[in-house]
Amino acid sequence: MNTIQSQRHPAAQSSPFHPDNHADYLAWREQKLHQYPQDIQDLVVEIGDPRQLTDSEFQHLQRLCRKTNMVIYAGNTCTDPDPNIPLALGRAFGVEGLNKNWLADDTGLTSLKVSEAGVRQHYIPYTNRAINWHTDGYYNRADEQIHSLLLHVVQRAASGGENRLLDHEIAYILLRDKNPDYIRALMAPNALTIPARIEAGKIARREETGPVFSITPEGKLHMRYTIRVNNVICADDAMTSYATTALKDILHSDSPYIYRGLLQPGMGLISNNVLHDRAAFTDDEEHQRHYYRARYFGRLLGT
Ligand SMILES: [Fe+2]
């Protein structure tokens, strides 16, 4: 069952994320915001080798993912480019349905680094340019939405390349606090349309229309979003326009809920596909930014 059809599912009706479920929402909200970390350092867990995660390391990582939908690990593998590092973490978190995109490596991971030649140089992730706020796979089909995202840093850039991160459940709270109708507008099945990608006169990816916020059959919140304005069509009504403006205002604000940091070699992000961006960066001979990215259809185990 995909998330778009699932809004009428019984689990969705009783979810705190359903806009009509006021009592459960308030209880969930209070618990969520209680002792919510407001410093990126509070998200960092020092571990040994991610390929040999101990039970206590895993539990520590999982506990933070339950709270904030993300955790940053600092492992001891430094610039080791072994793809098994992120793959082992994915397995530990029970997510194996790897979404292998057309520019992925043979392992199913995507190597994000500057590409001077070939098709990759035409796509922003493979350049040194900034990437604005988004969740991964916003252009995917409804039944192939990305529910978890792992990033592993093999090498950082000489300068720049910081990431900002925002728990999508916090974005939901900030919007619902302003006006629950914003949530209703962003849950509409036609809230956000990503036009088809045309290459050499052919449809390389078809147009995808769907909600920004949706509730999974398990009652969890999913977000499908990009802040970009080119090639994105929002539903043509006043409330959707107010809601998307409010969301942009949050993302452009200096909210203490927005984490910002530079990940070092051996570090990485484990997340339920939270909102994130990337600053522009500059490489030199020694520091050529290289991130592995893994996208999965399932949520992190036990979160
Ligand atoms: Fe991304």
CSV table of C-alpha atoms and ligand atoms in Angstrom, one decimal:
chain,number,residue,atom,x,y,z
A,1,MET,CA,0.0,0.0,0.0
A,2,ASN,CA,1.4,3.4,-0.8
A,3,THR,CA,1.3,6.4,1.5
A,4,ILE,CA,-1.0,8.4,-0.7
A,5,GLN,CA,-3.8,5.9,-0.5
A,6,SER,CA,-3.1,5.2,3.1
A,7,GLN,CA,-4.6,8.4,4.5
A,8,ARG,CA,-8.0,6.6,5.0
A,9,HIS,CA,-6.3,3.6,6.5
A,10,PRO,CA,-7.4,2.9,10.1
A,11,ALA,CA,-3.8,3.4,11.4
A,12,ALA,CA,-3.7,6.7,9.6
A,13,GLN,CA,-7.0,7.8,11.2
A,14,SER,CA,-5.7,7.1,14.7
A,15,SER,CA,-2.2,8.5,14.1
A,16,PRO,CA,-1.3,11.7,15.9
A,17,PHE,CA,-0.3,13.1,12.5
A,18,HIS,CA,-3.9,13.0,11.2
A,19,PRO,CA,-5.1,16.6,11.3
A,20,ASP,CA,-8.4,15.8,12.9
A,21,ASN,CA,-6.8,13.8,15.8
A,22,HIS,CA,-6.2,16.7,18.2
A,23,ALA,CA,-5.9,14.9,21.5
A,24,ASP,CA,-3.3,12.3,20.4
A,25,TYR,CA,-1.4,15.0,18.5
A,26,LEU,CA,-1.1,17.2,21.7
A,27,ALA,CA,0.1,14.2,23.8
A,28,TRP,CA,2.6,13.1,21.1
A,29,ARG,CA,3.8,16.7,20.6
A,30,GLU,CA,4.5,17.2,24.3
A,31,GLN,CA,6.5,14.0,24.4
A,32,LYS,CA,8.3,14.8,21.2
A,33,LEU,CA,9.5,18.2,22.3
A,34,HIS,CA,10.4,17.1,25.9
A,35,GLN,CA,14.2,17.3,26.1
A,36,TYR,CA,14.5,17.6,22.3
A,37,PRO,CA,18.2,18.0,21.4
A,38,GLN,CA,18.9,21.5,20.1
A,39,ASP,CA,22.7,21.2,19.5
A,40,ILE,CA,24.1,19.0,16.7
A,41,GLN,CA,26.7,17.7,19.1
A,42,ASP,CA,23.9,16.0,21.0
A,43,LEU,CA,23.2,13.9,17.9
A,44,VAL,CA,26.8,12.6,17.5
A,45,VAL,CA,27.5,9.1,18.8
A,46,GLU,CA,31.1,7.9,18.9
A,47,ILE,CA,31.4,4.4,17.7
A,48,GLY,CA,34.2,2.0,16.6
A,49,ASP,CA,34.0,0.3,13.2
A,50,PRO,CA,30.4,0.6,11.8
A,51,ARG,CA,30.9,-2.8,10.2
A,52,GLN,CA,31.1,-4.4,13.6
A,53,LEU,CA,28.6,-2.4,15.6
A,54,THR,CA,28.2,-3.5,19.2
A,55,ASP,CA,24.8,-3.9,20.8
A,56,SER,CA,25.2,-0.9,23.0
A,57,GLU,CA,26.4,1.2,20.0
A,58,PHE,CA,23.4,0.2,18.0
A,59,GLN,CA,21.0,0.9,20.9
A,60,HIS,CA,22.5,4.3,21.4
A,61,LEU,CA,22.1,5.1,17.7
A,62,GLN,CA,18.6,3.8,17.6
A,63,ARG,CA,17.5,5.7,20.7
A,64,LEU,CA,18.4,9.0,19.0
A,65,CYS,CA,16.7,8.0,15.8
A,66,ARG,CA,13.5,7.4,17.8
A,67,LYS,CA,13.7,10.9,19.2
A,68,THR,CA,14.9,13.0,16.3
A,69,ASN,CA,14.6,10.7,13.2
A,70,MET,CA,18.3,11.0,12.8
A,71,VAL,CA,21.7,10.4,14.3
A,72,ILE,CA,25.3,11.2,13.4
A,73,TYR,CA,27.8,8.5,14.0
A,74,ALA,CA,31.5,9.2,14.3
A,75,GLY,CA,33.3,5.9,13.4
A,76,ASN,CA,37.0,5.1,13.3
A,77,THR,CA,37.3,4.2,9.6
A,78,CYS,CA,38.5,7.7,8.6
A,79,THR,CA,38.9,7.8,4.8
A,80,ASP,CA,38.4,4.1,4.2
A,81,PRO,CA,36.2,3.9,1.0
A,82,ASP,CA,34.8,0.5,1.8
A,83,PRO,CA,31.1,0.5,0.6
A,84,ASN,CA,30.4,-2.1,3.3
A,85,ILE,CA,30.6,0.6,5.9
A,86,PRO,CA,27.2,2.2,5.0
A,87,LEU,CA,25.8,-1.1,3.7
A,88,ALA,CA,26.5,-2.7,7.1
A,89,LEU,CA,24.8,0.1,8.9
A,90,GLY,CA,21.7,-0.2,6.6
A,91,ARG,CA,21.6,-3.9,7.5
A,92,ALA,CA,21.9,-3.2,11.2
A,93,PHE,CA,18.9,-0.9,10.9
A,94,GLY,CA,16.9,-3.6,9.0
A,95,VAL,CA,16.7,-1.6,5.8
A,96,GLU,CA,17.7,-3.6,2.7
A,97,GLY,CA,15.3,-2.4,0.0
A,98,LEU,CA,18.0,-0.2,-1.5
A,99,ASN,CA,16.7,2.3,-4.0
A,100,LYS,CA,19.3,2.0,-6.7
A,101,ASN,CA,19.0,5.1,-8.9
A,102,TRP,CA,20.3,5.2,-12.5
A,103,LEU,CA,23.5,6.8,-11.5
A,104,ALA,CA,24.2,4.5,-8.6
A,105,ASP,CA,27.3,2.3,-8.2
A,106,ASP,CA,27.2,-1.5,-8.7
A,107,THR,CA,26.7,-1.8,-4.9
A,108,GLY,CA,23.5,0.2,-5.1
A,109,LEU,CA,25.1,3.0,-3.2
A,110,THR,CA,25.5,6.4,-4.9
A,111,SER,CA,29.0,8.0,-4.8
A,112,LEU,CA,28.4,11.7,-4.4
A,113,LYS,CA,31.5,13.5,-5.6
A,114,VAL,CA,32.4,16.1,-8.2
A,115,SER,CA,32.2,14.6,-11.7
A,116,GLU,CA,34.0,16.5,-14.4
A,117,ALA,CA,32.9,14.3,-17.3
A,118,GLY,CA,30.0,12.2,-18.5
A,119,VAL,CA,26.3,12.5,-17.7
A,120,ARG,CA,26.8,13.1,-13.9
A,121,GLN,CA,28.3,16.6,-14.4
A,122,HIS,CA,24.8,17.8,-15.5
A,123,TYR,CA,23.3,16.9,-12.1
A,124,ILE,CA,23.8,19.1,-9.1
A,125,PRO,CA,24.6,16.3,-6.6
A,126,TYR,CA,27.7,15.6,-8.7
A,127,THR,CA,28.9,19.2,-8.8
A,128,ASN,CA,30.3,21.3,-6.0
A,129,ARG,CA,27.2,23.5,-6.0
A,130,ALA,CA,24.8,24.0,-3.1
A,131,ILE,CA,21.7,21.8,-2.8
A,132,ASN,CA,18.7,23.4,-1.4
A,133,TRP,CA,16.3,21.9,1.3
A,134,HIS,CA,14.7,18.7,0.3
A,135,THR,CA,13.9,15.1,1.3
A,136,ASP,CA,15.4,12.4,-0.9
A,137,GLY,CA,13.3,10.9,-3.7
A,138,TYR,CA,10.7,13.6,-3.9
A,139,TYR,CA,10.4,12.7,-7.6
A,140,ASN,CA,9.9,9.0,-6.9
A,141,ARG,CA,6.6,7.2,-7.6
A,142,ALA,CA,4.2,7.0,-4.7
A,143,ASP,CA,5.0,3.3,-4.1
A,144,GLU,CA,8.7,3.9,-4.2
A,145,GLN,CA,9.0,6.7,-1.6
A,146,ILE,CA,12.3,6.9,0.3
A,147,HIS,CA,11.7,6.4,4.0
A,148,SER,CA,15.3,6.2,5.2
A,149,LEU,CA,18.5,7.8,4.0
A,150,LEU,CA,22.1,7.1,5.0
A,151,LEU,CA,25.1,9.3,4.2
A,152,HIS,CA,28.7,8.2,4.9
A,153,VAL,CA,31.6,10.5,4.6
A,154,VAL,CA,34.8,9.1,3.0
A,155,GLN,CA,36.3,12.5,2.5
A,156,ARG,CA,35.3,16.1,3.1
A,157,ALA,CA,35.9,19.1,0.9
A,158,ALA,CA,38.8,21.5,1.4
A,159,SER,CA,36.2,24.1,2.4
A,160,GLY,CA,32.4,24.2,2.6
A,161,GLY,CA,30.0,21.4,2.1
A,162,GLU,CA,28.2,21.7,5.5
A,163,ASN,CA,24.8,20.1,5.8
A,164,ARG,CA,21.8,21.5,7.5
A,165,LEU,CA,19.2,19.0,8.9
A,166,LEU,CA,15.7,19.4,10.2
A,167,ASP,CA,13.5,16.5,11.6
A,168,HIS,CA,10.4,16.5,9.3
A,169,GLU,CA,8.3,15.8,12.4
A,170,ILE,CA,9.5,19.1,13.9
A,171,ALA,CA,8.6,20.9,10.6
A,172,TYR,CA,5.2,19.3,10.9
A,173,ILE,CA,4.8,20.6,14.5
A,174,LEU,CA,5.9,24.1,13.6
A,175,LEU,CA,3.4,24.2,10.7
A,176,ARG,CA,0.5,22.7,12.7
A,177,ASP,CA,1.0,25.1,15.5
A,178,LYS,CA,0.6,27.9,13.1
A,179,ASN,CA,-2.5,26.6,11.4
A,180,PRO,CA,-3.7,23.0,11.1
A,181,ASP,CA,-5.2,23.8,7.7
A,182,TYR,CA,-1.6,24.1,6.5
A,183,ILE,CA,-1.2,20.4,7.2
A,184,ARG,CA,-4.5,19.6,5.5
A,185,ALA,CA,-3.3,21.5,2.4
A,186,LEU,CA,0.1,19.8,2.4
A,187,MET,CA,-1.6,16.4,2.8
A,188,ALA,CA,-3.8,16.9,-0.3
A,189,PRO,CA,-3.0,14.3,-3.0
A,190,ASN,CA,-2.3,17.1,-5.5
A,191,ALA,CA,-0.1,19.3,-3.1
A,192,LEU,CA,3.1,19.0,-5.0
A,193,THR,CA,3.8,18.0,-8.7
A,194,ILE,CA,7.3,17.3,-10.0
A,195,PRO,CA,7.1,17.6,-13.8
A,196,ALA,CA,8.5,14.8,-16.1
A,197,ARG,CA,12.2,14.8,-16.9
A,198,ILE,CA,12.6,15.0,-20.7
A,199,GLU,CA,15.9,13.9,-22.2
A,200,ALA,CA,16.5,13.9,-26.0
A,201,GLY,CA,12.8,14.4,-26.6
A,202,LYS,CA,11.9,11.3,-24.5
A,203,ILE,CA,10.3,11.0,-21.0
A,204,ALA,CA,13.1,9.8,-18.8
A,205,ARG,CA,11.0,10.1,-15.7
A,206,ARG,CA,7.2,10.7,-15.7
A,207,GLU,CA,5.4,13.5,-13.9
A,208,GLU,CA,4.7,12.7,-10.2
A,209,THR,CA,2.0,14.3,-8.2
A,210,GLY,CA,1.5,13.6,-4.5
A,211,PRO,CA,1.2,15.0,-1.0
A,212,VAL,CA,4.0,16.8,0.9
A,213,PHE,CA,3.0,15.1,4.2
A,214,SER,CA,1.5,11.6,4.3
A,215,ILE,CA,0.8,9.0,6.9
A,216,THR,CA,2.2,5.5,6.4
A,217,PRO,CA,0.1,2.4,7.1
A,218,GLU,CA,1.9,2.2,10.4
A,219,GLY,CA,0.8,5.7,11.3
A,220,LYS,CA,4.2,7.3,10.8
A,221,LEU,CA,4.8,10.6,9.1
A,222,HIS,CA,6.4,10.8,5.7
A,223,MET,CA,7.5,13.9,3.9
A,224,ARG,CA,8.1,14.5,0.2
A,225,TYR,CA,9.5,17.9,-0.4
A,226,THR,CA,11.8,20.2,-2.3
A,227,ILE,CA,12.1,23.9,-1.7
A,228,ARG,CA,13.2,24.5,-5.3
A,229,VAL,CA,10.8,26.7,-7.3
A,230,ASN,CA,11.9,25.7,-10.8
A,231,ASN,CA,10.2,22.6,-12.2
A,232,VAL,CA,7.9,22.3,-9.2
A,233,ILE,CA,4.2,22.9,-9.2
A,234,CYS,CA,2.2,23.4,-6.0
A,235,ALA,CA,-1.6,23.0,-5.9
A,236,ASP,CA,-3.2,26.1,-7.2
A,237,ASP,CA,-5.2,27.4,-4.1
A,238,ALA,CA,-4.6,30.0,-1.4
A,239,MET,CA,-4.2,27.6,1.5
A,240,THR,CA,-1.4,25.6,-0.2
A,241,SER,CA,0.3,28.8,-1.1
A,242,TYR,CA,0.2,30.0,2.5
A,243,ALA,CA,1.3,26.6,3.8
A,244,THR,CA,4.3,26.4,1.4
A,245,THR,CA,5.3,30.0,2.3
A,246,ALA,CA,5.1,29.1,6.0
A,247,LEU,CA,7.3,26.0,5.4
A,248,LYS,CA,9.9,28.1,3.5
A,249,ASP,CA,9.9,30.7,6.3
A,250,ILE,CA,10.8,27.9,8.8
A,251,LEU,CA,13.6,26.6,6.6
A,252,HIS,CA,15.0,30.0,6.0
A,253,SER,CA,14.8,30.9,9.7
A,254,ASP,CA,17.5,30.5,12.4
A,255,SER,CA,15.3,28.0,14.3
A,256,PRO,CA,17.2,26.2,17.0
A,257,TYR,CA,15.7,23.0,15.6
A,258,ILE,CA,17.7,23.3,12.5
A,259,TYR,CA,21.1,21.6,12.9
A,260,ARG,CA,24.1,22.7,10.9
A,261,GLY,CA,27.5,20.9,10.8
A,262,LEU,CA,30.4,19.7,8.8
A,263,LEU,CA,30.8,15.9,8.8
A,264,GLN,CA,34.4,14.6,8.9
A,265,PRO,CA,35.8,11.4,7.2
A,266,GLY,CA,34.4,8.3,9.0
A,267,MET,CA,31.2,10.1,10.1
A,268,GLY,CA,27.8,9.7,8.7
A,269,LEU,CA,24.1,10.3,9.0
A,270,ILE,CA,21.5,7.7,9.7
A,271,SER,CA,18.0,9.1,9.2
A,272,ASN,CA,14.3,8.6,8.4
A,273,ASN,CA,14.9,10.8,5.3
A,274,VAL,CA,14.7,14.1,7.2
A,275,LEU,CA,14.9,17.5,5.6
A,276,HIS,CA,18.4,18.4,4.6
A,277,ASP,CA,20.5,20.6,2.4
A,278,ARG,CA,24.2,21.0,1.4
A,279,ALA,CA,26.4,24.1,1.2
A,280,ALA,CA,28.6,24.7,-1.9
A,281,PHE,CA,32.1,23.5,-1.5
A,282,THR,CA,35.6,23.7,-2.9
A,283,ASP,CA,37.9,20.6,-3.3
A,284,ASP,CA,41.7,20.6,-3.4
A,285,GLU,CA,44.2,17.8,-4.2
A,286,GLU,CA,43.9,16.3,-0.8
A,287,HIS,CA,40.3,16.9,0.1
A,288,GLN,CA,38.0,15.8,-2.7
A,289,ARG,CA,34.6,15.5,-1.1
A,290,HIS,CA,33.2,12.0,-1.3
A,291,TYR,CA,29.9,10.9,0.4
A,292,TYR,CA,28.2,7.5,-0.1
A,293,ARG,CA,24.5,7.8,-0.2
A,294,ALA,CA,22.1,4.9,0.5
A,295,ARG,CA,18.3,5.3,0.1
A,296,TYR,CA,15.8,2.8,1.3
A,297,PHE,CA,12.1,2.2,0.9
A,298,GLY,CA,11.7,1.2,4.6
A,299,ARG,CA,12.0,3.1,7.8
A,300,LEU,CA,14.8,2.5,10.3
A,301,LEU,CA,14.2,-0.5,12.5
A,302,GLY,CA,12.2,0.2,15.6
A,303,THR,CA,11.7,3.9,15.0
B,1,FE,FE,19.5,14.6,-0.4
